[in-house]
Amino acid sequence: MIRVLRRSPIVSGIVGLVVLAAFYEVAVKAAARLVGEIWYRQVECRLVDDHASLVPPRGNRLWGMYRPEIPWNYQRYYTIADSLDIVPSLLSWYQAWGDGPDHEFKTDAVEKSTKAGLVSMVTWEPWLSAFHHGAVLDPESCMVHVARGEFDPYIRSWARAVVRSREPVLVRPMHELGNPWYGWSSPHGNSPRIQIEAWRHIVALFREEGARNAAFVWTPYDALDTLAWPGREWVDWIGLDIFNYGTMVPGGQWVDFKTLLDHQLEPVKQFGKPVILAEVGTTGFGGDRTDWWRDAFLALGNGSYPEVRAVVIFDNPACINSTGIPVDWGFSRAQGVLKTLRPLLGQAGFRRPGPGAESFSPI
Amino acid sequence: MGSSDDSSATIRVRHAGRQREIEPRVPWRERVEMLLLAALGVQAFLFFSEYWFFSTSRRSPILFWLLTLAVFWNPLRNLYNWWVYLWASHPLDLRRDGKEPPLGGRIADVLTTAMPGEPYPMFEATLEAVSRLEHLNKAYLLDGGDDPALRELCERLGVEHLDCRGVKGAKAGKVNLCLRERSRAEFVLVIDPDHIPRPDFLTRTLPWFEDPETGFVQVVQAYHNLRENWVAWGAAEQTFGFYGSTQMGLNGLGIPTAIGANCTFRRAALDSIGGHAEHLAEDALTSMRLHAEGWNSTYLPWRGSEGLVPTDLGTYWKQQLKWATGMSYLMFAEVPKLFRRFDPVARLHYVASSTYYLGGVAQALNLVLPIVCLLFQVYGVEMPLSGFLVHLAPYVLVSALMHAIAQRWYTHREEKGIPWRSMLLERATWHVHLLGFVFGAIGRKVPYLPTPKEGSDKPIPWLVAPHWAIILLSVLAILWVPVHYQRIDDGTWLMVFFAGLNSLLLLPAAWLGIRGWFPGFPSVEVAS
């Protein structure tokens, strides 16, 4: 054999290349994985900030916003915060599950927000039909597939990306558990038991990957969803989505913030977790926006909602709702709103700019 | 021949110190080290390739593949070079008894050519050395100008002067004329007039004709003027590796190639292919034909003569254009003809060596693509610069180590070191290689000019205009980014890096080309 190789330099060259390529494929890659794993566990996982630092001191609240241009552009957000004379703390954006580049954890966006002193809340929607490989097209009981571990590689890749971003992140999977618009909701056959299993599975994977900086926001839709409560040790924040549709739909009526909040908050108070109002918005149908918002922050300021530790305004002037009709959830366009709210926000526990403002900075 | 001033001048032979010369042998330990390092190099190459091809960073397919050609050209050629290095051998390494074969009374004729305009002192020095050669049968000067001064010089030194006015086919034509009409010896040494052979030149080469199938014996081509400036050093530096590891590797593979300047041929071998090939790349073609005819060759890593290397960019580029055109012409016209008659190793090697100047295309792409990508905001790849560098780093490290190890087989200690000059020069020669490749492809004739033996400091603005254009466009493209882009992302940073690096690497040669306009600036001398 050796003699043949020596006599024929080309054959030996080709054999050598094949052997080396095989070696690379097997040994080098295994070694690289091992080194990568050790590096990840011993270095990257240790650099993570625990998410517990996110909860502001008693009596204080974090201000956050969702806007269409977030997370790439903060210009408008800063302008609004200036008008309100508050320090912004949270950014909110939405991402669907899937295996394309748009479905990866937006590391660059989180890095950018970290530099700006903002914490990201990612509403992470398990649309299982968006995968090119292994998609689940039928929403009926689809969360079973998540609980069974079919999407583990994707979930783990997110967990690792979260770890690598180091700073605390609010992760909000499967939001509005009972909303029929969503494939993971109970009306699609995802029973509370399935939802609990899936939820625990996701959180467990993040914990296995060492993502101590991920705070999980569990978001019910109605009182029945308390049946899908995964347990104290599986949830970090409770999220509530508060919307006043007014008279937009036939038979609809103008409902004030306090009524909506009481209705949603009452069933989840028993769980004893900090509450984030993850989406808050009102239309202008059948009432006055400015009044609605003024009443909302007056209510938050009178001390009756100590559980609510963060508020994220849903500021989207052209949101398409389930009927396909564009709905104006705009918060900031009417100057009246900002002017009216400005004096109320300090009382409601939001941070004012100036000395001492950093005392409960989440980052 | 020359002006009367020349006759009083003398050729300065600046010896680099013979005691620091090396005649490298390859012990098995070095061979094993080389093998391990090459294996590591392949791993590093695969590591980078995997990142380049299989990360999710490809964008426009056309740009991606063009960029791939630009980026992978050098690594691929390096892989081939490493494979050649693995076979590196001194002829003694290949002999069972480890001893030099006996001379056996062999003697040789020595043929030198002259062209009008070449300096007289050069011939004086060379012919004097030639006439002192041991085992010399007869020396000939093949004079293309029939210069009376040279005729007189020949008479004085006992060299036969041959009037070669009007002989076609440049150097090879004259050699063939002499072989037909005068020279009768069994062996002939063809030596360039700027090469001063050592007295024992033939004593060292002729024994290796012991094997009746050996067609020619090649030795190192060394230079005595390389300390003149960095162009000279860089041009010489490009040959160190060739005469060290590459030719030694080819020796182990059985096909070291002939170099025009100082090759000793067996006459029967030349006769079998109808004489020395007459071509722009006559030495390469002669080698090819001899190997195709079944002749063997031997490479002796020993400095048998010292000659001149171009000392200014203009001359260097003229020489490179000649070689590039000649070699690419061979690739298109001659290699396919001879291909079936080569043995497998020769096939691989001659395809590899004749495609060398295709590198001009890769280089041009390397320079132009970043500009196009930045100005038009199009992407071939979008990978983070850090990722690109991290994945390329192992390969760069191994190839640097490989280079360092291959330097053991250089024939002089002064050749060792980081070859930054030759790297800069190679980069700066992209346009010439590109042009040579195109000329070869379309079969355009480039006149055969002997490489001028004297340098000049004249500005050559037209020859460095492409460099300045690339530099200015690259800088413009980089400045365009913060002005025009909404967001600077990974793909853009990578191209900014390429464009910036390209301009920096082209700058020295571009400056050198117009330095003559600024006489106040000192010239760049090689620190000795």
Coordinates of N, CA and C in Angstrom, one line a residue, chain B residues 353-430:
Chain B
S353 N 1.0 24.9 -13.4 CA 1.9 26.0 -13.6 C 1.5 27.0 -14.8
S354 N 0.9 26.4 -15.8 CA 0.5 27.3 -16.9 C -0.8 28.1 -16.6
T355 N -1.5 27.7 -15.5 CA -2.7 28.5 -15.1 C -2.3 29.5 -14.1
Y356 N -1.0 29.6 -13.7 CA -0.6 30.5 -12.6 C -1.1 31.9 -12.8
Y357 N -1.0 32.4 -14.1 CA -1.3 33.8 -14.3 C -2.8 34.0 -14.4
L358 N -3.6 33.0 -14.4 CA -5.1 33.2 -14.2 C -5.3 33.9 -12.9
G359 N -4.3 33.9 -12.0 CA -4.4 34.6 -10.8 C -4.6 36.1 -11.0
G360 N -4.2 36.6 -12.2 CA -4.5 38.0 -12.5 C -6.0 38.3 -12.6
V361 N -6.7 37.3 -13.0 CA -8.2 37.5 -13.1 C -8.7 37.5 -11.7
A362 N -8.3 36.6 -10.9 CA -8.7 36.5 -9.5 C -8.4 37.8 -8.7
Q363 N -7.2 38.3 -9.0 CA -6.7 39.5 -8.3 C -7.6 40.7 -8.7
A364 N -7.9 40.8 -10.0 CA -8.7 41.9 -10.5 C -10.1 41.9 -9.9
L365 N -10.6 40.7 -9.8 CA -11.9 40.5 -9.1 C -11.9 41.0 -7.7
N366 N -10.8 40.5 -7.0 CA -10.6 40.9 -5.6 C -10.5 42.4 -5.4
L367 N -10.0 43.1 -6.4 CA -9.9 44.6 -6.3 C -11.2 45.3 -6.7
V368 N -11.9 44.7 -7.7 CA -13.0 45.5 -8.2 C -14.3 45.1 -7.5
L369 N -14.5 43.9 -7.1 CA -15.8 43.5 -6.4 C -16.1 44.3 -5.2
P370 N -15.2 44.5 -4.3 CA -15.6 45.4 -3.1 C -16.1 46.7 -3.5
I371 N -15.5 47.3 -4.5 CA -15.9 48.6 -5.0 C -17.3 48.6 -5.5
V372 N -17.6 47.6 -6.4 CA -18.9 47.4 -7.0 C -20.0 47.2 -5.8
C373 N -19.6 46.3 -4.9 CA -20.6 46.0 -3.9 C -20.9 47.2 -3.0
L374 N -19.9 48.0 -2.7 CA -20.1 49.1 -1.8 C -20.9 50.2 -2.6
L375 N -20.5 50.5 -3.8 CA -21.1 51.6 -4.5 C -22.6 51.3 -4.9
F376 N -22.8 50.1 -5.3 CA -24.2 49.7 -5.7 C -25.0 49.0 -4.7
Q377 N -24.4 48.9 -3.5 CA -25.1 48.3 -2.4 C -25.7 46.9 -2.8
V378 N -24.8 46.1 -3.4 CA -25.2 44.7 -3.7 C -24.3 43.8 -2.9
Y379 N -24.7 42.6 -2.7 CA -23.9 41.7 -1.8 C -23.7 40.3 -2.4
G380 N -22.4 39.9 -2.3 CA -22.1 38.5 -2.7 C -22.2 37.6 -1.4
V381 N -21.7 38.1 -0.3 CA -21.9 37.4 0.9 C -22.2 38.5 2.0
E382 N -22.9 38.0 3.0 CA -23.1 38.9 4.2 C -22.7 38.1 5.4
M383 N -21.4 38.1 5.7 CA -21.0 37.5 6.9 C -20.3 38.5 7.7
P384 N -20.3 38.3 9.1 CA -19.6 39.3 9.9 C -18.1 39.3 9.6
L385 N -17.5 40.4 9.6 CA -16.1 40.5 9.4 C -15.3 39.7 10.4
S386 N -15.8 39.7 11.7 CA -15.1 38.9 12.7 C -15.2 37.5 12.4
G387 N -16.4 37.0 11.9 CA -16.5 35.6 11.6 C -15.6 35.2 10.4
F388 N -15.5 36.1 9.4 CA -14.6 35.8 8.3 C -13.2 35.7 8.8
L389 N -12.8 36.6 9.6 CA -11.4 36.6 10.0 C -11.1 35.5 11.0
V390 N -12.0 35.2 11.9 CA -11.8 34.1 12.8 C -11.7 32.7 12.0
H391 N -12.5 32.6 11.0 CA -12.4 31.3 10.2 C -11.2 31.2 9.3
L392 N -10.8 32.4 8.9 CA -9.6 32.4 8.0 C -8.3 32.3 8.7
A393 N -8.3 32.7 10.0 CA -7.1 32.8 10.8 C -6.3 31.5 10.9
P394 N -6.9 30.4 11.1 CA -6.1 29.1 11.2 C -5.4 28.9 9.9
Y395 N -6.1 29.1 8.8 CA -5.5 28.8 7.5 C -4.3 29.8 7.3
V396 N -4.4 31.1 7.6 CA -3.3 32.0 7.5 C -2.2 31.6 8.4
L397 N -2.5 31.2 9.6 CA -1.4 30.8 10.5 C -0.7 29.6 10.0
V398 N -1.4 28.6 9.5 CA -0.7 27.4 9.0 C 0.1 27.7 7.8
S399 N -0.5 28.5 6.9 CA 0.3 28.8 5.7 C 1.6 29.6 6.0
A400 N 1.5 30.4 7.0 CA 2.7 31.2 7.4 C 3.7 30.2 8.0
L401 N 3.2 29.2 8.8 CA 4.2 28.2 9.4 C 4.8 27.4 8.3
M402 N 3.9 27.0 7.3 CA 4.3 26.2 6.2 C 5.5 27.0 5.4
H403 N 5.2 28.2 5.2 CA 6.2 29.1 4.5 C 7.5 29.1 5.3
A404 N 7.4 29.2 6.7 CA 8.6 29.3 7.5 C 9.3 28.0 7.4
I405 N 8.6 26.9 7.4 CA 9.3 25.5 7.3 C 9.9 25.4 6.0
A406 N 9.2 25.8 4.9 CA 9.7 25.6 3.6 C 11.0 26.4 3.4
Q407 N 11.2 27.5 4.2 CA 12.4 28.3 4.1 C 13.7 27.5 4.5
R408 N 13.5 26.4 5.2 CA 14.7 25.6 5.4 C 15.4 25.2 4.2
W409 N 14.6 25.1 3.1 CA 15.2 24.6 1.8 C 15.6 25.7 0.9
Y410 N 15.7 26.9 1.4 CA 16.2 28.0 0.7 C 17.8 27.9 0.6
T411 N 18.4 28.5 -0.4 CA 19.8 28.1 -0.6 C 20.7 29.2 0.0
H412 N 20.1 30.2 0.7 CA 21.0 31.2 1.3 C 20.3 31.7 2.5
R413 N 21.1 32.0 3.6 CA 20.4 32.4 4.8 C 19.7 33.8 4.7
E414 N 20.3 34.6 3.8 CA 19.7 36.0 3.6 C 18.3 35.9 3.0
E415 N 17.9 34.7 2.4 CA 16.6 34.6 1.8 C 15.5 34.5 2.8
K416 N 15.9 34.1 4.0 CA 14.9 33.7 5.0 C 14.3 35.0 5.6
G417 N 13.0 34.9 6.0 CA 12.4 36.1 6.6 C 11.0 36.2 6.0
I418 N 10.3 37.2 6.5 CA 8.9 37.4 6.0 C 8.9 38.1 4.7
P419 N 8.3 37.4 3.6 CA 8.5 38.0 2.3 C 7.5 39.1 2.0
W420 N 7.4 40.1 2.8 CA 6.4 41.1 2.6 C 6.6 41.9 1.2
R421 N 7.9 42.0 0.8 CA 8.1 42.7 -0.4 C 7.5 42.0 -1.6
S422 N 7.8 40.7 -1.6 CA 7.2 39.9 -2.8 C 5.7 39.9 -2.8
M423 N 5.1 39.9 -1.5 CA 3.7 39.9 -1.5 C 3.1 41.2 -2.0
L424 N 3.8 42.3 -1.7 CA 3.3 43.6 -2.2 C 3.5 43.7 -3.7
L425 N 4.6 43.2 -4.2 CA 4.9 43.2 -5.6 C 3.9 42.4 -6.4
E426 N 3.6 41.2 -5.8 CA 2.7 40.3 -6.4 C 1.3 41.0 -6.6
R427 N 0.9 41.6 -5.5 CA -0.4 42.3 -5.5 C -0.4 43.4 -6.6
A428 N 0.8 44.1 -6.7 CA 0.9 45.2 -7.6 C 1.0 44.8 -9.0
T429 N 1.1 43.5 -9.3 CA 1.3 43.1 -10.6 C 0.1 42.5 -11.2
W430 N -1.1 42.8 -10.5 CA -2.3 42.2 -11.0 C -2.7 42.6 -12.4

